[in-house]
Coordinates of C-alpha atoms and ligand atoms in Angstrom, one line a residue:
M1 CA -0.3 -0.1 0.0
S2 CA 1.6 3.5 -0.9
M3 CA 1.2 6.4 1.3
N4 CA 0.6 10.0 -0.1
T5 CA 2.6 12.9 1.5
Q6 CA 0.5 13.8 4.1
G7 CA 0.6 9.7 5.3
R8 CA -2.6 8.8 4.7
P9 CA -3.1 5.6 2.6
T10 CA -3.8 5.8 -1.3
G11 CA -5.0 3.0 -4.1
V12 CA -3.4 5.4 -6.3
G13 CA -3.4 3.5 -9.8
T14 CA -5.6 0.6 -8.3
V15 CA -8.9 1.8 -9.4
G16 CA -11.6 -1.0 -9.0
T17 CA -9.1 -3.2 -7.3
S18 CA -8.1 -4.1 -3.4
A19 CA -4.4 -2.1 -2.5
S20 CA -5.1 -3.0 1.4
G21 CA -9.1 -3.3 1.5
S22 CA -10.2 -6.8 0.7
A23 CA -11.6 -7.7 -2.1
L24 CA -15.4 -6.6 -1.5
I25 CA -14.7 -3.6 0.2
P26 CA -12.1 -2.1 -2.1
D27 CA -9.8 1.1 -1.2
E28 CA -10.5 3.6 -2.7
P29 CA -8.7 6.7 -2.8
L30 CA -9.9 10.3 -3.6
L31 CA -11.3 11.5 -7.1
F32 CA -8.7 13.8 -7.3
E33 CA -6.7 10.9 -7.0
I34 CA -7.5 8.8 -10.2
G35 CA -9.4 11.5 -11.7
D36 CA -7.7 12.2 -14.9
T37 CA -7.6 16.2 -15.1
E38 CA -7.2 16.4 -18.4
H39 CA -10.2 14.3 -19.3
S40 CA -14.1 15.5 -18.4
G41 CA -17.0 13.2 -18.5
V42 CA -19.1 15.6 -20.6
D43 CA -18.1 18.0 -23.9
L44 CA -18.7 21.0 -22.8
P45 CA -18.2 23.9 -25.4
E46 CA -15.2 26.2 -25.3
V47 CA -16.0 29.6 -23.3
D48 CA -15.4 32.4 -24.2
L49 CA -13.5 34.8 -22.5
G50 CA -12.2 37.3 -23.8
N51 CA -15.9 40.1 -23.3
N52 CA -16.5 38.9 -19.7
R53 CA -17.9 41.8 -16.8
L54 CA -15.8 39.7 -14.2
G55 CA -13.5 43.3 -14.1
G56 CA -10.7 41.4 -14.5
F57 CA -11.2 38.8 -11.7
A58 CA -12.1 35.8 -14.1
R59 CA -10.0 32.8 -13.1
K60 CA -6.2 32.5 -14.8
S61 CA -5.4 29.0 -14.2
K62 CA -6.9 25.9 -15.1
L63 CA -9.4 24.2 -11.9
D64 CA -7.3 21.0 -10.8
L65 CA -10.5 19.3 -10.8
A66 CA -11.0 15.6 -11.5
G67 CA -12.1 14.8 -14.6
L68 CA -14.5 11.5 -14.3
T69 CA -17.2 9.0 -16.9
E70 CA -19.9 8.8 -15.1
P71 CA -20.1 5.7 -14.9
E72 CA -16.3 6.0 -12.8
A73 CA -17.9 8.8 -10.3
M74 CA -20.9 6.0 -10.3
R75 CA -18.6 3.8 -8.7
H76 CA -16.9 5.8 -6.1
Y77 CA -19.7 7.1 -5.0
V78 CA -20.9 3.8 -4.6
R79 CA -17.9 1.8 -3.7
L80 CA -17.6 5.0 -1.1
S81 CA -21.1 4.3 0.4
R82 CA -20.0 0.2 0.5
L83 CA -17.4 1.7 3.6
N84 CA -19.9 3.3 5.6
H85 CA -21.6 0.8 8.1
S86 CA -25.8 1.9 7.9
I87 CA -28.8 0.4 9.0
D88 CA -30.0 -0.2 5.5
S89 CA -26.8 -2.5 5.5
G90 CA -27.0 -3.5 9.4
M91 CA -27.7 -4.2 12.4
Y92 CA -26.5 -0.3 14.2
P93 CA -27.2 -0.8 18.4
L94 CA -26.1 3.2 19.8
G95 CA -27.7 3.5 22.4
S96 CA -28.7 6.7 23.2
C97 CA -28.9 7.8 19.3
T98 CA -32.0 5.7 18.4
M99 CA -30.9 4.6 15.5
K100 CA -33.7 3.0 13.7
H101 CA -35.2 1.9 10.1
N102 CA -35.9 4.4 8.0
P103 CA -39.4 3.4 6.0
R104 CA -39.3 3.9 2.5
L105 CA -42.5 5.3 2.6
N106 CA -41.8 8.5 4.9
E107 CA -39.0 8.6 1.7
K108 CA -41.7 8.5 -0.9
M109 CA -44.5 11.1 1.3
A110 CA -41.5 13.4 1.5
R111 CA -40.6 13.9 -2.2
L112 CA -44.6 13.7 -3.6
P113 CA -44.6 17.5 -5.3
G114 CA -46.5 19.1 -3.5
F115 CA -43.8 18.8 -0.4
S116 CA -40.6 19.0 -2.6
D117 CA -41.1 21.2 -4.8
I118 CA -42.7 24.2 -3.0
H119 CA -41.2 27.1 -1.4
P120 CA -41.4 29.0 2.2
L121 CA -41.7 32.9 0.6
Q122 CA -45.1 30.4 -1.8
P123 CA -48.9 33.0 -1.5
V124 CA -50.2 30.5 1.5
S125 CA -53.3 29.9 -1.1
T126 CA -50.7 28.1 -3.2
V127 CA -49.3 25.3 -0.1
Q128 CA -52.2 25.1 2.4
G129 CA -51.3 20.8 1.2
A130 CA -48.2 21.6 3.6
L131 CA -49.4 23.9 6.1
E132 CA -52.1 20.6 7.4
M133 CA -49.8 17.9 7.0
M134 CA -47.3 20.6 9.3
N135 CA -50.8 21.8 11.5
Q136 CA -51.4 17.4 11.8
L137 CA -48.4 16.9 13.4
S138 CA -48.5 19.2 16.1
H139 CA -51.4 17.6 16.8
W140 CA -50.5 14.2 17.2
L141 CA -47.2 15.6 19.3
M142 CA -49.6 17.8 21.3
T143 CA -51.5 15.0 21.9
L144 CA -49.0 12.2 22.3
T145 CA -47.6 14.1 24.9
N146 CA -50.7 16.0 26.3
T147 CA -48.9 19.7 26.5
A148 CA -50.4 22.7 25.2
A149 CA -48.1 24.0 22.6
V150 CA -45.6 22.4 20.8
A151 CA -42.9 24.5 18.4
L152 CA -41.8 22.9 15.3
S153 CA -39.1 24.5 14.4
P154 CA -36.5 24.2 16.4
K155 CA -33.5 21.7 13.5
A156 CA -32.4 19.2 16.8
G157 CA -32.7 17.9 20.0
A158 CA -30.0 20.4 21.0
H159 CA -31.8 23.2 19.1
G160 CA -34.9 22.2 20.7
E161 CA -33.2 22.2 24.5
L162 CA -32.5 25.7 23.4
L163 CA -35.3 27.1 22.1
G164 CA -36.7 25.2 25.4
M165 CA -35.3 27.1 28.0
M166 CA -35.0 30.1 26.6
A167 CA -38.6 29.8 27.0
I168 CA -39.0 29.4 30.1
K169 CA -36.1 32.4 30.8
A170 CA -38.4 34.7 29.9
A171 CA -41.0 33.1 31.3
Q172 CA -39.0 33.7 35.0
E173 CA -38.6 37.3 33.3
A174 CA -41.8 38.0 33.7
K175 CA -42.6 36.5 36.3
G176 CA -40.6 39.6 37.6
E177 CA -38.0 36.2 38.4
A178 CA -35.5 35.7 36.6
H179 CA -32.8 35.9 39.4
R180 CA -33.4 32.5 39.4
T181 CA -30.1 31.5 38.2
I182 CA -29.6 27.6 38.7
V183 CA -30.3 24.7 36.8
L184 CA -30.4 21.2 37.9
V185 CA -29.2 19.1 36.4
P186 CA -28.4 15.2 37.1
E187 CA -24.5 13.6 36.5
S188 CA -26.1 10.8 34.3
A189 CA -27.3 13.8 31.6
H190 CA -26.3 13.9 28.3
G191 CA -23.7 17.0 27.7
T192 CA -25.9 18.4 25.2
N193 CA -28.0 19.7 29.0
P194 CA -25.7 21.6 31.0
A195 CA -24.2 22.7 28.0
T196 CA -27.6 24.3 26.6
A197 CA -28.2 25.1 30.7
A198 CA -24.2 26.6 30.3
F199 CA -25.3 29.0 27.4
L200 CA -28.4 30.6 28.2
G201 CA -25.9 32.3 31.1
Y202 CA -27.6 30.1 33.8
T203 CA -25.4 28.0 36.6
V204 CA -25.0 24.0 36.4
K205 CA -25.8 22.6 39.7
P206 CA -25.7 18.8 39.3
V207 CA -27.9 16.9 41.0
P208 CA -26.0 12.9 42.2
A209 CA -27.6 10.0 40.6
R210 CA -28.8 7.7 43.1
D211 CA -26.7 3.6 42.8
D212 CA -29.8 2.3 41.3
G213 CA -28.5 5.3 38.2
T214 CA -32.5 6.8 39.0
V215 CA -32.9 10.3 40.5
D216 CA -33.8 11.0 44.4
V217 CA -35.9 13.2 44.8
E218 CA -34.7 14.4 48.1
A219 CA -31.7 15.3 46.2
V220 CA -33.8 17.3 44.5
K221 CA -35.3 18.6 46.7
A222 CA -32.1 19.9 48.7
A223 CA -30.5 21.2 45.8
L224 CA -34.0 23.5 45.3
S225 CA -34.3 27.1 46.5
P226 CA -35.5 30.4 45.2
E227 CA -32.2 30.9 42.8
V228 CA -33.1 27.6 41.3
A229 CA -35.0 28.9 37.6
A230 CA -35.9 24.6 36.7
I231 CA -34.5 21.1 36.6
M232 CA -33.2 19.7 32.8
L233 CA -34.8 15.9 34.1
T234 CA -34.4 12.8 31.0
N235 CA -36.8 10.6 31.0
P236 CA -36.6 7.2 30.0
N237 CA -33.2 8.0 32.1
T238 CA -29.6 7.8 29.9
C239 CA -29.2 4.7 32.4
G240 CA -32.6 3.5 30.3
L241 CA -34.6 3.5 33.5
F242 CA -37.7 5.1 34.0
E243 CA -37.7 7.6 36.9
P244 CA -39.9 5.4 38.9
Q245 CA -40.5 8.5 40.7
V246 CA -40.5 11.6 38.2
I247 CA -44.1 13.0 39.0
E248 CA -42.7 13.9 43.3
I249 CA -39.7 15.1 41.2
A250 CA -41.8 18.0 39.1
Q251 CA -44.1 18.3 42.1
A252 CA -40.6 19.2 43.8
V253 CA -40.1 21.3 41.2
H254 CA -43.1 23.4 40.4
D255 CA -43.7 24.2 44.3
A256 CA -40.3 26.3 44.5
G257 CA -41.1 28.2 41.5
A258 CA -39.4 26.3 39.2
F259 CA -40.1 24.8 35.4
F260 CA -39.4 21.0 35.0
Y261 CA -37.8 20.9 31.4
C262 CA -37.4 17.1 30.3
D263 CA -35.4 15.8 27.3
G264 CA -37.8 13.4 25.4
A265 CA -34.6 12.1 23.2
N266 CA -36.1 9.1 24.2
F267 CA -39.3 9.1 24.2
N268 CA -39.6 5.6 21.7
A269 CA -39.1 3.8 24.7
I270 CA -42.6 5.5 25.9
M271 CA -45.1 6.9 22.9
G272 CA -48.2 6.2 23.5
V273 CA -48.0 4.9 26.5
V274 CA -46.9 7.5 29.1
R275 CA -48.0 11.3 28.5
P276 CA -45.3 13.1 29.5
G277 CA -47.2 16.0 29.9
D278 CA -49.4 13.7 32.9
L279 CA -45.5 13.2 34.7
G280 CA -45.7 17.4 35.0
I281 CA -43.1 18.2 32.7
D282 CA -43.1 21.6 31.8
A283 CA -41.5 21.5 27.7
M284 CA -40.0 18.6 26.2
H285 CA -38.4 18.9 23.0
I286 CA -38.9 15.4 20.5
N287 CA -36.2 13.9 18.5
L288 CA -38.3 13.2 14.9
H289 CA -35.1 11.3 14.3
K290 CA -34.5 9.0 16.4
T291 CA -38.5 8.9 18.3
F292 CA -40.4 8.9 14.7
S293 CA -38.4 6.9 12.4
T294 CA -37.1 9.9 10.4
P295 CA -33.4 9.9 8.9
H296 CA -30.3 10.9 11.1
G297 CA -26.5 10.6 11.6
G298 CA -23.5 11.9 10.8
G299 CA -24.9 15.9 10.9
G300 CA -28.4 15.8 10.1
P301 CA -31.3 17.0 9.0
G302 CA -32.9 15.8 12.4
A303 CA -35.6 17.8 13.6
G304 CA -36.3 18.8 17.3
P305 CA -39.9 19.9 17.8
V306 CA -40.4 21.0 21.5
V307 CA -43.4 21.0 22.9
L308 CA -44.9 23.3 25.7
S309 CA -47.1 22.5 28.9
E310 CA -49.6 25.2 28.7
A311 CA -48.1 28.4 31.6
L312 CA -45.4 28.2 28.6
S313 CA -47.0 27.6 25.5
P314 CA -47.4 32.1 25.2
F315 CA -43.8 31.5 25.0
A316 CA -43.7 29.2 22.4
P317 CA -41.2 30.9 18.8
V318 CA -42.3 32.4 15.9
P319 CA -43.6 30.8 13.0
F320 CA -47.0 28.0 13.4
V321 CA -49.5 27.3 11.7
R322 CA -53.0 28.6 12.1
Q323 CA -56.0 28.7 10.8
G324 CA -57.5 31.6 9.5
S325 CA -60.8 33.7 7.3
A326 CA -59.6 32.3 4.2
G327 CA -57.4 29.0 5.7
L328 CA -54.8 28.2 6.8
E329 CA -52.2 30.8 7.7
M330 CA -48.1 31.0 8.5
V331 CA -48.2 33.3 12.0
E332 CA -44.8 34.9 11.5
H333 CA -45.4 37.2 13.7
I334 CA -46.9 37.9 17.1
E335 CA -47.6 40.9 19.2
G336 CA -45.4 41.3 21.7
E337 CA -44.0 38.6 21.0
A338 CA -40.5 37.0 23.6
L339 CA -39.1 34.6 21.6
G340 CA -39.6 35.9 17.4
R341 CA -37.6 33.3 16.4
V342 CA -35.4 30.6 15.8
T343 CA -34.2 29.4 12.6
A344 CA -34.8 31.3 9.1
F345 CA -38.3 29.8 7.8
H346 CA -40.3 27.2 9.2
G347 CA -37.9 24.3 10.2
Q348 CA -37.3 21.2 8.4
M349 CA -39.9 19.9 5.9
G350 CA -39.0 16.5 4.7
M351 CA -38.1 15.9 8.8
Y352 CA -42.5 16.7 9.1
V353 CA -43.6 14.7 6.7
R354 CA -41.6 11.2 7.2
A355 CA -41.9 11.5 11.3
L356 CA -46.3 12.4 10.5
T357 CA -46.0 9.5 7.5
Y358 CA -44.3 7.7 10.9
M359 CA -46.7 8.0 13.0
L360 CA -49.8 7.4 10.0
S361 CA -49.1 4.3 8.6
H362 CA -48.3 2.7 11.6
G363 CA -51.5 4.7 14.7
A364 CA -51.5 5.5 17.6
D365 CA -52.1 1.7 18.6
G366 CA -49.6 1.3 16.8
L367 CA -46.9 3.3 18.2
A368 CA -47.7 2.4 20.6
Q369 CA -46.8 -1.1 20.5
A370 CA -43.6 -0.1 18.3
A371 CA -42.7 1.9 22.0
Q372 CA -43.3 -1.9 23.4
D373 CA -41.2 -4.3 21.0
A374 CA -38.1 -1.4 21.9
V375 CA -38.0 -2.3 25.5
L376 CA -38.8 -6.0 24.9
N377 CA -36.4 -6.3 22.4
A378 CA -33.3 -4.4 24.7
N379 CA -34.9 -6.6 27.8
Y380 CA -34.1 -9.4 25.7
I381 CA -30.7 -7.9 25.1
K382 CA -30.0 -7.3 28.7
A383 CA -31.7 -11.2 29.6
R384 CA -29.8 -13.3 27.0
L385 CA -26.7 -11.7 28.1
E386 CA -25.9 -10.8 32.3
H387 CA -24.7 -13.7 32.8
L388 CA -21.8 -13.1 31.1
F389 CA -21.5 -9.5 30.9
S390 CA -21.6 -6.9 34.8
V391 CA -25.1 -4.7 34.4
P392 CA -24.8 -1.8 36.9
F393 CA -28.7 -1.3 37.9
P394 CA -29.7 -5.0 38.0
D395 CA -32.7 -3.4 40.1
Y396 CA -35.1 -2.4 38.0
P397 CA -36.6 -4.1 34.3
T398 CA -34.7 -1.7 31.5
M399 CA -36.7 0.9 29.1
H400 CA -35.5 1.1 25.7
E401 CA -31.9 0.2 25.7
A402 CA -29.1 -2.8 28.1
L403 CA -26.6 -1.4 29.9
F404 CA -23.5 -2.6 30.7
D405 CA -20.5 -1.6 32.3
D406 CA -16.8 -3.1 32.1
S407 CA -16.2 -4.9 35.8
F408 CA -16.8 -8.5 33.4
L409 CA -13.6 -7.4 31.7
K410 CA -11.4 -6.6 35.1
E411 CA -8.1 -7.9 34.0
T412 CA -9.0 -9.6 31.3
G413 CA -6.3 -6.4 29.5
V414 CA -9.1 -5.8 27.6
T415 CA -11.5 -2.9 28.0
T416 CA -14.5 -1.0 27.0
L417 CA -12.8 0.4 23.6
D418 CA -10.6 -2.8 21.8
F419 CA -14.5 -5.1 22.9
A420 CA -16.4 -2.2 20.7
K421 CA -13.8 -2.3 18.1
A422 CA -13.7 -6.0 18.0
L423 CA -17.6 -5.8 17.4
I424 CA -16.5 -4.2 14.3
D425 CA -14.6 -7.6 12.7
E426 CA -18.0 -9.1 13.1
G427 CA -19.6 -6.9 11.2
F428 CA -21.7 -4.6 13.7
H429 CA -21.5 -1.6 14.7
P430 CA -20.1 -0.9 18.6
M431 CA -22.4 0.6 20.8
T432 CA -22.4 3.6 22.9
M433 CA -19.0 3.4 24.4
Y434 CA -18.6 5.1 28.1
F435 CA -21.3 6.8 27.9
P436 CA -23.6 7.0 30.7
L437 CA -20.5 8.8 32.9
V438 CA -21.8 7.6 35.6
V439 CA -21.2 4.2 35.0
H440 CA -17.5 2.1 34.4
G441 CA -16.5 1.5 31.6
A442 CA -20.3 2.0 30.0
M443 CA -21.8 -0.3 27.2
L444 CA -24.5 1.4 26.1
I445 CA -27.0 -1.4 23.3
E446 CA -30.2 -0.6 21.8
P447 CA -31.8 -2.3 18.8
T448 CA -35.4 -1.2 19.1
E449 CA -38.3 -2.1 17.8
S450 CA -36.1 -2.3 14.2
E451 CA -34.6 -5.3 14.8
S452 CA -35.9 -9.1 14.4
K453 CA -35.4 -11.7 16.7
Q454 CA -33.3 -13.3 14.6
T455 CA -30.5 -10.4 14.1
L456 CA -30.8 -9.8 18.0
D457 CA -29.5 -13.2 18.3
R458 CA -27.0 -13.4 16.1
F459 CA -25.8 -10.6 17.5
C460 CA -26.2 -11.5 21.7
D461 CA -24.4 -15.0 20.0
V462 CA -21.3 -12.5 19.7
M463 CA -21.8 -10.7 22.4
A464 CA -21.2 -13.7 24.9
E465 CA -18.7 -15.6 22.0
L466 CA -16.3 -12.2 22.5
A467 CA -17.4 -11.7 26.2
T468 CA -16.6 -15.7 26.5
E469 CA -12.7 -15.0 24.2
A470 CA -12.4 -12.0 26.3
K471 CA -12.2 -13.7 29.2
A472 CA -10.6 -16.5 28.6
G473 CA -7.9 -14.5 28.1
N474 CA -7.3 -14.0 23.4
S475 CA -6.8 -10.3 24.0
E476 CA -4.6 -10.3 20.8
R477 CA -8.9 -11.0 18.9
F478 CA -9.5 -6.7 21.5
T479 CA -6.6 -5.1 21.1
A480 CA -5.4 -5.8 17.2
A481 CA -9.0 -4.9 16.8
P482 CA -10.9 -4.3 13.8
M483 CA -8.6 -6.0 11.9
K484 CA -11.5 -6.4 8.9
A485 CA -11.7 -2.8 8.5
P486 CA -10.7 -1.2 5.7
R487 CA -9.2 1.0 8.8
R488 CA -7.7 -0.8 11.4
R489 CA -7.8 0.9 14.5
L490 CA -7.1 5.1 14.4
D491 CA -6.3 7.9 16.1
E492 CA -9.0 9.2 16.5
T493 CA -8.1 12.2 19.3
R494 CA -6.1 13.2 16.8
A495 CA -8.4 13.2 14.1
A496 CA -10.5 15.4 16.7
R497 CA -7.7 17.5 17.5
Q498 CA -6.0 18.0 14.1
P499 CA -8.5 17.4 11.1
I500 CA -6.6 17.1 7.9
L501 CA -9.0 19.9 5.7
R502 CA -6.7 20.2 2.5
W503 CA -6.2 17.0 0.2
E504 CA -2.2 18.4 -1.0
R505 CA -1.7 17.0 -4.5
P506 CA 1.2 15.2 -3.9
A507 CA 3.8 15.4 -6.4
D508 CA 3.8 12.5 -8.6
L509 CA 1.1 12.6 -9.5
P510 CA -0.5 15.0 -12.2
K511 CA -1.6 18.4 -12.5
A512 CA -4.5 20.6 -15.0
A513 CA -2.2 22.6 -17.2
E514 CA -1.6 26.4 -15.8
Ligands
PLP1 C1 -29.1 12.5 21.0 C2 -29.8 13.3 22.3 C3 -29.9 14.9 22.7 C4 -29.5 15.7 22.1 O1 -29.9 15.7 20.5 P1 -29.8 15.3 19.4 O2 -30.3 16.0 18.0 O3 -28.4 14.8 18.2 O4 -29.0 17.4 18.9 C5 -29.8 15.1 23.9 N1 -30.3 14.2 25.4 C6 -30.8 13.2 24.5 C7 -30.6 12.5 25.8 C8 -30.2 11.9 23.9 O5 -29.8 11.3 23.2

């Protein structure tokens, strides 16, 4: 295998063959490395630049772009796509991320011209169907959560958290209680919770978790004071447990004049079964890309609508859809609005269509069943593996995730990271590692409702075999993993801290003529 000047393995001269990968996983070079800069896949007429209006800014040198024929370009991207693990190619057991199947029906609906070919600035009379779709989605979200208002526009869970906490801040200010500067965040929270509170200028006060992984109402009461603006609590929590005292916690928080922000990223475990509004929440984001099967990974696009209680609904942002005298209308401004808007236009239209399609195709009973199946699948994994792995919180049945710690690996010389890498060699994406932070060497596994018993069994067989191997002292299989992937163990910290974002042409590659 050759290396380029940056030390990156390159497959120059090996198009369609394999430099270091196995036959079906070619080591794919960059477009620039395979494309011949002298050629192009299309015939374009010569351009006469003699009479341009670029004021002397016309390019003097040729664009150094790779020219490929259509089949070459197609093969390049298809081969690249095969280097990725995806939910369409295998089980993706990441906990906390909820990688579930994205039904093709959702995609078909999202491509209907009435949804995909419209523009946010079109006259509302021409987009009544799209507004009705948003209206229906809002209705489903409020009904499933028993809440008074919803803001569809946030573009991710973290964005929704920010909006929900902005609404809480505005509500506290409206009550003349701007002096409340503390937000309580349980130790097991997702990192976005303390980040959101800190971003809004709040002081984050951690609430310790109990030994059983849940939040103690007494610890919350002890932390509450007239300075506390809100609590941010995840339910089911990031340990995969339903908070047994959530109602008492909500009551104590309200009695202290604070609001209850619920991180609803795990709503897929309880949708159609529990309505968070009944538990006393004031604001909650819903990750459509986790709960309602819209695609995610690779950075988006997600959608994080926020539902709001009666007390917070006056602080909802614009825009929103409302019934007007001449049909549905998009309200862009309201008198005395507290927050204005949090995104250009109205958010991720395509995700709304996909989420509503998932809801309508399941029906209310089907959504409850999907949640129950997700919980059943996680408990099945836990039940099949708990004799070989170590369960940090054995007192409760789990919700949608099975959580193990690394004490079963003690003295094996194998770490959680090694174990996860070995899973790659077996054809599975690794589980979530080292999160939640309250669990040592955590392995967090979320099968979702997508997986069949057959797939779960295969996954459990592999996990069991790996655990047995690790305990038998075969640490090489783990510390050297992955051995069958196109790339071996990467320096992930260095890749994150010193990313190489620019490709430099190695001296031995031909360059476009000046
Ligand atoms: C995924 C997740 C978030 C953040 O959601 P994004 O859509 O990724 O911004 C917040 N909290 C929890 C518990 C999550 O799992």
